[in-house]
Coordinates of C-alpha atoms and ligand atoms in Angstrom, one line a residue:
Chain A
X2 CA 121.7 150.3 49.4
X3 CA 120.5 148.0 51.6
X4 CA 122.3 146.0 54.3
X5 CA 121.0 143.2 56.3
X6 CA 123.2 141.7 59.2
X7 CA 122.4 138.5 61.0
X8 CA 118.4 138.9 60.6
X9 CA 116.1 136.5 62.4
X10 CA 112.3 136.6 62.2
X11 CA 110.6 134.2 64.4
X12 CA 107.0 133.8 64.3
X13 CA 104.9 132.8 67.4
X14 CA 101.7 130.8 66.4
X15 CA 98.9 129.6 69.2
X16 CA 97.9 126.2 68.7
X17 CA 95.1 126.1 71.0
X18 CA 94.7 125.0 74.6
X19 CA 97.8 127.9 75.6
X20 CA 100.0 125.9 73.6
X21 CA 102.4 128.1 71.6
X22 CA 104.8 127.2 68.8
X23 CA 107.9 129.2 67.4
X24 CA 108.3 129.4 63.2
X25 CA 111.6 130.6 62.5
X26 CA 110.8 132.3 59.3
X27 CA 114.7 133.8 58.7
X28 CA 117.7 132.4 60.3
X29 CA 120.6 134.6 60.9
X30 CA 120.4 136.2 57.2
X31 CA 122.9 138.8 56.0
X32 CA 122.3 140.2 52.5
X33 CA 124.1 143.3 51.0
X34 CA 122.2 144.6 47.7
X35 CA 124.1 147.6 46.2
X36 CA 121.8 150.4 44.4
X37 CA 120.8 149.8 41.0
X38 CA 121.1 146.0 41.5
X39 CA 118.6 143.7 39.9
X40 CA 117.8 140.9 42.0
X41 CA 115.6 137.7 41.9
X42 CA 114.7 135.8 45.0
X43 CA 113.5 132.3 44.3
X44 CA 112.9 129.2 46.9
X45 CA 110.3 126.7 47.8
X46 CA 106.9 127.7 49.1
X47 CA 107.6 128.8 52.8
X48 CA 111.4 129.2 52.4
X49 CA 110.8 132.8 53.9
X50 CA 111.0 135.0 50.7
X51 CA 107.9 137.2 51.6
X52 CA 109.0 137.4 55.2
X53 CA 112.5 138.7 53.6
X54 CA 110.7 141.3 51.3
X55 CA 108.5 142.4 54.0
X56 CA 111.7 143.2 56.2
X57 CA 113.4 145.0 53.3
X58 CA 110.1 146.8 52.6
X59 CA 109.9 148.2 56.3
X60 CA 106.7 146.7 56.6
X61 CA 107.8 144.0 59.3
X62 CA 110.9 144.5 61.7
X63 CA 113.4 141.6 62.4
X64 CA 113.3 139.8 65.8
X65 CA 117.0 140.4 65.9
X66 CA 119.7 141.7 63.7
X67 CA 120.3 144.8 61.8
X68 CA 118.8 146.5 58.8
X69 CA 120.6 149.5 57.4
X70 CA 118.9 151.3 54.4
X71 CA 120.9 153.9 52.4
X72 CA 122.8 153.9 55.7
X73 CA 120.0 154.6 58.1
X74 CA 119.4 151.9 60.8
X75 CA 115.9 151.0 60.4
X76 CA 115.1 149.2 63.8
X77 CA 116.2 152.7 65.4
X78 CA 113.3 154.4 63.5
X79 CA 109.6 155.0 65.0
X80 CA 106.9 154.0 63.2
X81 CA 106.2 157.3 61.8
X82 CA 109.3 157.8 60.5
X83 CA 109.4 154.3 59.1
X84 CA 106.1 155.0 57.0
X85 CA 107.7 158.2 55.5
X86 CA 110.8 156.6 54.4
X87 CA 108.9 153.6 52.9
X88 CA 106.5 156.0 51.1
X89 CA 109.3 158.2 49.6
X90 CA 111.8 155.4 48.7
X91 CA 109.9 151.9 48.3
X92 CA 107.5 150.6 45.9
X93 CA 105.8 147.4 46.8
X94 CA 104.1 145.1 45.3
X95 CA 102.2 142.4 47.4
X96 CA 101.8 138.9 46.9
X97 CA 98.1 139.4 47.6
X98 CA 97.8 142.7 46.3
X99 CA 96.2 144.3 49.3
X100 CA 93.9 146.6 47.1
X101 CA 91.0 148.6 48.8
X102 CA 87.9 146.9 47.8
X103 CA 85.8 149.7 47.8
X104 CA 87.9 152.0 45.5
X105 CA 88.4 151.8 41.9
X106 CA 91.5 150.8 40.2
X107 CA 92.1 154.4 39.4
X108 CA 91.9 155.6 43.1
X109 CA 93.8 152.4 44.3
X110 CA 96.8 153.5 42.1
X111 CA 96.4 157.0 43.1
X112 CA 96.6 156.3 46.7
X113 CA 100.3 156.6 47.5
X114 CA 100.1 160.1 46.3
X115 CA 97.6 161.5 48.8
X116 CA 100.5 160.8 51.6
X117 CA 102.7 162.9 49.6
X118 CA 100.5 165.8 49.3
X119 CA 100.0 165.7 45.5
X120 CA 96.7 167.5 44.3
X121 CA 93.8 165.6 43.2
X122 CA 93.7 166.5 39.4
X123 CA 97.4 165.7 39.3
X124 CA 96.9 162.2 41.4
X125 CA 94.2 161.4 38.8
X126 CA 96.2 162.3 35.6
X127 CA 99.4 160.3 37.1
X128 CA 97.3 157.3 38.0
X129 CA 95.7 157.3 34.4
X130 CA 99.2 157.1 32.9
X131 CA 100.4 154.4 35.0
X132 CA 97.4 152.3 34.6
X133 CA 97.9 152.7 30.7
X134 CA 101.3 151.5 31.2
X135 CA 99.9 148.2 32.5
X136 CA 97.1 148.2 29.7
X137 CA 94.3 148.6 31.7
X138 CA 93.2 151.9 30.7
X139 CA 89.6 150.9 30.0
X140 CA 89.4 148.9 33.7
X141 CA 90.3 152.3 35.7
X142 CA 86.6 152.4 37.2
X143 CA 86.2 148.9 37.8
X144 CA 86.6 148.0 41.5
X145 CA 88.9 145.1 42.5
X146 CA 85.8 142.4 42.6
X147 CA 85.0 143.6 39.1
X148 CA 88.9 143.0 38.0
X149 CA 90.1 139.5 36.7
X150 CA 93.1 138.2 38.9
X151 CA 95.7 139.4 36.5
X152 CA 94.2 142.7 36.1
X153 CA 94.1 143.2 40.1
X154 CA 97.7 142.2 40.2
X155 CA 98.6 144.8 37.7
X156 CA 96.8 147.6 39.6
X157 CA 99.1 146.6 42.3
X158 CA 102.0 146.9 40.0
X159 CA 100.8 150.4 38.9
X160 CA 100.3 151.4 42.6
X161 CA 104.0 150.6 43.5
X162 CA 105.2 152.5 40.8
X163 CA 103.5 155.7 40.6
X164 CA 105.8 157.4 43.3
X165 CA 108.9 156.7 41.4
X166 CA 110.3 154.9 43.9
X167 CA 114.1 154.3 44.2
X168 CA 113.7 150.8 45.7
X169 CA 110.9 148.3 44.0
X170 CA 110.2 145.4 45.9
X171 CA 107.7 142.8 43.9
X172 CA 106.4 139.6 45.7
X173 CA 105.4 137.3 42.8
X174 CA 104.5 140.1 40.7
X175 CA 103.4 137.9 37.4
X176 CA 101.8 134.8 39.3
X177 CA 98.5 135.6 37.7
X178 CA 99.6 136.9 34.6
X179 CA 99.9 135.1 31.2
X180 CA 103.4 134.7 29.7
X181 CA 103.1 137.7 27.2
X182 CA 101.6 139.8 29.8
X183 CA 104.0 138.8 32.3
X184 CA 106.9 139.6 29.9
X185 CA 105.7 143.2 29.3
X186 CA 105.7 143.9 33.2
X187 CA 109.4 142.7 33.7
X188 CA 110.3 144.5 30.7
X189 CA 109.0 147.7 32.4
X190 CA 110.9 146.4 35.4
X191 CA 114.0 146.2 33.4
X192 CA 113.5 149.7 31.9
X193 CA 113.1 151.4 35.2
X194 CA 116.4 149.6 36.4
X195 CA 118.5 149.9 33.4
X196 CA 117.3 153.7 32.5
X197 CA 116.6 155.1 36.1
X198 CA 118.8 153.2 38.3
X199 CA 115.8 151.7 40.3
X200 CA 116.8 149.0 42.6
X201 CA 114.6 146.0 41.7
X202 CA 114.4 143.0 44.2
X203 CA 111.6 140.8 43.1
X204 CA 110.2 137.2 44.5
X205 CA 109.7 134.8 41.6
X206 CA 108.8 131.4 41.2
X207 CA 109.0 131.4 37.8
X208 CA 112.5 130.6 36.0
X209 CA 111.7 132.7 33.0
X210 CA 111.2 135.8 35.2
X211 CA 114.3 135.2 37.3
X212 CA 116.3 134.8 34.1
X213 CA 115.7 138.6 33.7
X214 CA 117.6 139.6 36.8
X215 CA 121.3 139.8 37.2
X216 CA 121.5 138.2 40.5
X217 CA 119.5 135.1 41.8
X218 CA 119.3 134.5 45.4
X219 CA 117.9 130.9 46.5
X220 CA 116.3 130.8 50.1
X221 CA 115.6 127.6 52.0
X222 CA 114.4 127.2 55.2
X223 CA 114.9 130.8 56.1
X224 CA 118.6 131.2 55.0
X225 CA 120.5 131.9 51.6
X226 CA 121.1 128.5 50.1
X227 CA 122.5 130.2 46.9
X228 CA 123.4 133.7 45.5
X229 CA 124.7 133.9 41.8
X230 CA 125.1 136.7 39.6
X231 CA 123.9 135.7 35.9
X232 CA 123.5 137.5 32.5
X233 CA 120.1 139.0 32.1
X234 CA 118.2 137.4 29.8
Chain B
X25 CA 79.5 115.4 31.7
X26 CA 79.5 119.3 30.8
X27 CA 77.4 120.9 28.0
X28 CA 77.6 124.7 27.6
X29 CA 75.8 126.1 24.7
X30 CA 76.1 129.6 23.5
X31 CA 76.7 130.8 26.9
X32 CA 77.1 134.8 27.3
X33 CA 78.2 136.4 30.6
X34 CA 77.7 140.1 30.6
X35 CA 78.7 142.5 33.5
X36 CA 77.5 145.8 34.1
X37 CA 79.9 148.4 35.4
X38 CA 79.0 151.6 37.2
X39 CA 81.3 154.4 36.0
X40 CA 79.8 157.1 38.3
X41 CA 77.7 159.9 37.6
X42 CA 74.8 157.5 36.6
X43 CA 76.7 156.1 33.6
X44 CA 77.2 152.4 33.0
X45 CA 79.3 150.1 30.8
X46 CA 78.7 146.7 29.7
X47 CA 81.8 144.2 29.8
X48 CA 80.8 140.9 27.7
X49 CA 83.0 138.4 29.6
X50 CA 81.8 135.3 27.3
X51 CA 80.4 135.6 23.9
X52 CA 78.0 132.8 22.8
X53 CA 80.5 130.2 24.1
X54 CA 79.8 126.5 23.3
X55 CA 81.7 123.7 25.4
X56 CA 81.5 120.1 25.5
X57 CA 83.4 118.1 27.9
X58 CA 83.0 114.2 28.8
X59 CA 83.4 112.5 32.2
X60 CA 87.1 111.9 32.7
X61 CA 88.6 114.4 30.6
X62 CA 91.7 116.6 31.9
X63 CA 91.4 120.0 30.5
X64 CA 93.5 122.9 30.6
X65 CA 92.1 126.4 29.8
X66 CA 94.6 129.0 28.8
X67 CA 94.5 132.5 27.6
X68 CA 95.4 136.0 28.3
X69 CA 94.6 138.0 31.4
X70 CA 91.0 139.3 31.2
X71 CA 90.2 136.8 28.5
X72 CA 87.2 135.3 30.6
X73 CA 88.8 132.1 32.0
X74 CA 87.6 132.6 35.9
X75 CA 84.3 133.8 34.5
X76 CA 83.8 130.4 32.6
X77 CA 85.1 128.5 35.4
X78 CA 82.7 130.1 37.9
X79 CA 79.8 129.3 35.7
X80 CA 81.1 125.6 35.3
X81 CA 81.0 125.3 39.1
X82 CA 77.5 126.7 39.3
X83 CA 79.1 129.8 41.4
X84 CA 77.6 132.0 38.9
X85 CA 74.8 131.9 36.2
X86 CA 75.1 132.6 32.3
X87 CA 73.1 135.7 31.1
X88 CA 71.9 133.7 28.5
X89 CA 72.5 130.2 27.2
X90 CA 72.3 127.0 28.5
X91 CA 74.6 124.6 31.0
X92 CA 73.8 121.1 31.4
X93 CA 75.6 119.1 34.0
X94 CA 75.3 115.4 34.2
X95 CA 71.9 116.1 31.9
X96 CA 70.6 118.6 34.7
X97 CA 69.6 122.1 33.1
X98 CA 71.5 124.5 35.8
X99 CA 69.6 127.5 34.8
X100 CA 66.3 125.7 36.0
X101 CA 67.5 124.9 39.6
X102 CA 66.9 127.0 42.6
X103 CA 69.8 128.3 44.5
X104 CA 69.6 125.9 47.3
X105 CA 69.3 122.7 44.9
X106 CA 72.4 124.4 43.2
X107 CA 74.3 124.6 46.3
X108 CA 73.8 120.9 47.1
X109 CA 74.7 119.9 43.5
X110 CA 77.8 122.2 44.0
X111 CA 78.7 120.4 47.4
X112 CA 78.2 116.9 46.0
X113 CA 79.7 116.7 42.7
X114 CA 82.2 119.8 42.5
X115 CA 85.4 120.7 44.0
X116 CA 86.7 124.3 43.5
X117 CA 90.0 126.1 43.8
X118 CA 89.5 129.6 43.8
X119 CA 92.0 132.1 42.2
X120 CA 92.4 133.9 45.2
X121 CA 91.5 131.0 47.6
X122 CA 88.7 132.6 49.6
X123 CA 89.6 131.0 52.9
X124 CA 88.0 131.9 56.1
X125 CA 90.5 134.3 57.8
X126 CA 89.5 133.5 61.1
X127 CA 89.8 129.7 61.2
X128 CA 92.9 127.2 61.0
X129 CA 94.1 125.6 58.0
X130 CA 92.4 122.3 59.3
X131 CA 89.0 124.2 60.2
X132 CA 89.1 125.6 56.4
X133 CA 90.0 122.1 54.8
X134 CA 87.1 120.4 56.8
X135 CA 84.6 122.8 56.0
X136 CA 82.8 121.3 53.1
X137 CA 82.1 118.2 55.4
X138 CA 80.2 120.3 57.7
X139 CA 77.5 120.4 54.8
X140 CA 77.3 117.0 54.4
X141 CA 76.7 116.2 58.0
X142 CA 80.0 114.3 58.9
X143 CA 80.9 114.1 62.3
X144 CA 83.3 116.3 64.1
X145 CA 86.0 113.6 64.5
X146 CA 85.5 112.1 61.1
X147 CA 85.9 115.7 59.5
X148 CA 89.4 116.4 61.5
X149 CA 90.6 113.2 60.6
X150 CA 89.6 113.4 57.0
X151 CA 91.1 117.1 57.0
X152 CA 94.6 116.0 58.6
X153 CA 94.8 113.4 55.6
X154 CA 94.0 116.0 52.9
X155 CA 96.5 118.7 54.3
X156 CA 99.4 115.9 54.7
X157 CA 98.8 115.4 51.1
X158 CA 99.9 118.7 50.1
X159 CA 102.7 118.7 52.7
X160 CA 101.1 121.1 55.1
X161 CA 100.7 118.6 58.2
X162 CA 102.8 120.9 60.4
X163 CA 100.8 124.2 59.6
X164 CA 97.3 122.6 60.3
X165 CA 96.8 125.1 63.4
X166 CA 97.7 128.2 61.3
X167 CA 95.2 130.7 60.3
X168 CA 95.5 132.1 56.9
X169 CA 97.5 135.2 57.9
X170 CA 100.2 132.8 59.2
X171 CA 100.6 131.1 56.2
X172 CA 102.6 131.7 52.9
X173 CA 100.8 132.7 49.6
X174 CA 102.0 129.1 48.3
X175 CA 100.6 127.4 51.6
X176 CA 97.0 129.3 51.7
X177 CA 96.8 128.2 47.9
X178 CA 97.5 124.6 49.1
X179 CA 95.0 124.8 52.0
X180 CA 92.1 125.7 49.0
X181 CA 93.4 122.6 47.0
X182 CA 93.0 120.5 50.0
X183 CA 89.7 122.1 51.0
X184 CA 88.5 121.3 47.1
X185 CA 89.6 117.6 47.6
X186 CA 88.3 116.5 50.6
X187 CA 84.7 115.6 49.5
X188 CA 86.4 113.2 46.7
X189 CA 84.3 115.4 44.1
X190 CA 83.7 114.0 40.7
X191 CA 84.6 117.2 38.8
X192 CA 87.4 119.3 40.0
X193 CA 87.7 122.9 38.9
X194 CA 90.9 124.6 39.7
X195 CA 91.8 128.4 38.9
X196 CA 95.4 129.0 38.6
X197 CA 96.4 126.1 41.1
X198 CA 100.0 126.7 41.2
X199 CA 100.4 130.4 40.5
X200 CA 101.9 131.0 44.0
X201 CA 103.8 127.8 44.1
X202 CA 107.6 126.6 43.4
X203 CA 108.0 124.4 40.3
X204 CA 108.7 121.2 42.6
X205 CA 105.4 122.0 44.7
X206 CA 103.4 122.6 41.7
X207 CA 104.5 119.6 39.9
X208 CA 103.4 117.5 43.1
X209 CA 99.9 119.2 43.0
X210 CA 99.7 118.4 39.2
X211 CA 100.5 114.7 40.1
X212 CA 97.9 114.6 42.5
X213 CA 95.0 115.9 39.9
X214 CA 96.7 113.4 37.5
X215 CA 96.1 110.7 39.8
X216 CA 92.7 111.5 40.6
X217 CA 91.8 111.9 37.1
X218 CA 93.6 108.3 36.0
X219 CA 92.6 106.3 38.8
X220 CA 89.4 107.5 40.1
X221 CA 88.0 109.2 36.7
X222 CA 87.4 112.6 38.1
X223 CA 86.8 115.2 35.5
X224 CA 89.5 117.9 35.7
X225 CA 89.3 121.2 34.4
X226 CA 92.4 123.7 35.5
X227 CA 92.8 127.5 34.3
X228 CA 96.7 127.7 34.0
X229 CA 99.2 130.4 32.8
X230 CA 101.7 127.8 32.9
X231 CA 102.9 126.2 29.7
X232 CA 104.3 123.0 31.7
X233 CA 101.2 122.8 33.8
X234 CA 99.1 123.1 30.7
X235 CA 101.4 120.2 29.2
X236 CA 99.9 118.0 31.9
X237 CA 96.3 118.0 30.4
X238 CA 94.9 116.1 27.5
X239 CA 93.0 119.0 25.9
X240 CA 94.0 122.6 26.0
X241 CA 91.5 125.2 25.4
X242 CA 92.7 128.8 24.7
X243 CA 90.1 131.6 25.3
X244 CA 90.4 135.0 24.0
X245 CA 88.2 137.6 24.3
X246 CA 85.4 135.6 25.7
X247 CA 85.7 133.2 23.2
X248 CA 87.2 129.7 22.2
X249 CA 89.9 130.5 20.1
X250 CA 91.6 127.1 20.0
X251 CA 90.6 123.6 21.2
X252 CA 93.3 120.9 20.8
X253 CA 93.9 117.5 22.0
X254 CA 97.7 116.7 23.1
X255 CA 99.4 114.1 24.8
X256 CA 99.9 114.8 28.4
X257 CA 103.2 115.0 29.8
Ligands
LIG306 N1 82.3 141.5 38.7 C1 82.8 142.1 37.3 N2 82.2 143.2 36.8 C2 82.7 143.7 35.8 N3 83.5 143.3 34.9 C3 84.2 142.2 35.2 C4 84.0 141.3 36.7 N4 84.5 140.3 37.0 C5 85.2 140.3 35.7 N5 85.2 141.2 34.7 C6 85.7 141.5 33.8 O1 85.5 140.3 32.9 C7 86.8 140.2 31.9 C8 86.7 138.6 32.4 O2 87.3 138.3 33.7 P1 87.8 137.1 34.2 O3 88.0 137.1 35.7 O4 87.2 135.8 33.5 O5 89.3 136.9 33.2 P2 90.5 135.7 33.4 O6 90.9 135.3 32.0 O7 90.2 134.7 34.7 O8 91.6 136.6 33.8 P3 93.2 136.7 34.7 O9 94.0 135.4 33.9 O10 93.7 137.8 34.9 O11 92.7 135.8 35.8 C9 87.7 141.0 32.4 O12 88.1 142.2 31.5 C10 87.3 141.6 33.9 O13 87.5 142.9 33.8
LIG307 N1 102.3 135.7 60.6 C1 102.9 134.4 60.6 N2 102.6 133.5 61.9 C2 103.3 132.3 61.8 N3 103.8 131.8 60.9 C3 104.1 132.5 59.6 C4 103.9 133.9 59.4 N4 103.8 134.2 58.0 C5 104.5 133.2 57.5 N5 104.7 132.1 58.2 C6 105.4 131.0 58.2 O1 106.8 131.4 57.9 C7 107.2 130.8 56.8 C8 107.8 131.5 55.8 O2 106.7 132.2 55.2 P1 106.7 133.0 53.9 O3 105.5 134.0 53.5 O4 107.8 134.2 54.0 O5 107.3 131.9 52.5 P2 107.5 132.5 51.2 O6 108.7 131.8 50.9 O7 106.9 133.6 50.5 O8 106.5 131.1 50.4 P3 105.5 131.3 49.4 O9 106.3 130.8 48.3 O10 104.5 130.2 49.6 O11 104.8 132.4 49.0 C9 106.2 129.6 56.4 O12 106.4 128.2 56.8 C10 104.9 130.3 56.9 O13 104.1 129.3 57.3
LIG308 MG1 105.3 134.3 49.6
LIG309 MG1 91.3 134.6 36.5

């Protein structure tokens, strides 16, 4: 269960010559998401979607305001505890994938399992299963610079899923995928949500993808402009 | 004018333990594009689109076959001459942007003009114009890690346009843009094509974006599966 209350996120940017500028990426944002929801976050480029998702994923902290995740106040946690919470509960698909460039697809997907102390043999086996699910079985030994854009994106997705997280946060998960491959990915998310109760929150620019969610939240200039329930298609 | 004849591109990938595998990314592909055309290249993830675009952009050489660009056989050119041809004729938008991480948006956009010996003052002025055109005037001093995904994409687009290239090659130019911003970018491409005769070849997964082109080429497994003229919408 996710509870953001009056969250602000201010970035400070150097303009050179000792000058600085503030960017208010999230403005007094409050949001409640129940366990098991399937939410799409939409909005113009620069409206604050990735900033919001990074805070939800415990990768960034609000400048002010509160974030309660399953009853725990995140701002009160040390970095070490936060990392453990993240590793156990959250699968995150980054907008720019963040794969390790000198490791194969297989090793990239298996990475989260190292932190949870899974044996090398079991990590390998589970990573193969996840890669097969996103149709990349025959690319498992390729490194990121030997993969197409959409293949890299799918490796990032497989890595987010390997720990069976209870919360899946995905930032533009189909941005580099053709429509058919994109639909396959969204049906994986849908299946996890419906069959295993995984909470799914995905940022997307694609109206077809947003239509698969049961709730669509539109951001504009760091605020929630719209929050609508819908029948998932 | 672009003439590919029986182009093959084979990648060799190490599988570990001294084993290697070949990936045939383009198979005996032939393609003729006249000056001033507006072409969309579509196809499944991994079908060879970026590989094709990189060869067209003189960023990669075919394993075999011929590429004549405005009558010049590209495979016969030295790397130095190839770089000059590229700088003078071609604007390239990369699927993963390839911005310089420690430089501002303004410096990234101005970069191609350094190679053509433009003065610092003129570079700055022209870069500001291009950034304004993609609605990023107030982000010019941000570095790539201080930009949203779609803002980085637009910086890459502005950089591709700053030299007034005669050929614009764009790899998924709207993948991280909301529909409205994406339409603004495509109308810039359309305007360049119609008013200045720029040859535009863009890879896209978005059927709405592909509809703006006058010719759509669909790749499948490294080959041209379909090549259709259409009325641009
Ligand atoms: N450097 C490389 N070494 C080995 N294989 C590669 C390399 N680059 C690409 N490939 C492989 O070649 C095939 C074509 O790649 P390419 O990047 O052209 O696909 P694409 O059509 O652009 O895909 P996407 O839509 O996902 O971006 C893919 O199957 C990919 O795994
Ligand atoms: N580290 C940073 N420093 C300064 N400003 C930043 C930083 N990161 C993001 N911003 C700014 O904050 C705003 C929101 O960024 P964010 O990445 O959340 O947007 P977004 O909605 O995900 O956009 P897109 O759809 O283009 O990915 C943008 O205007 C961006 O320029
Ligand atoms: Mg974003
Ligand atoms: Mg590609």
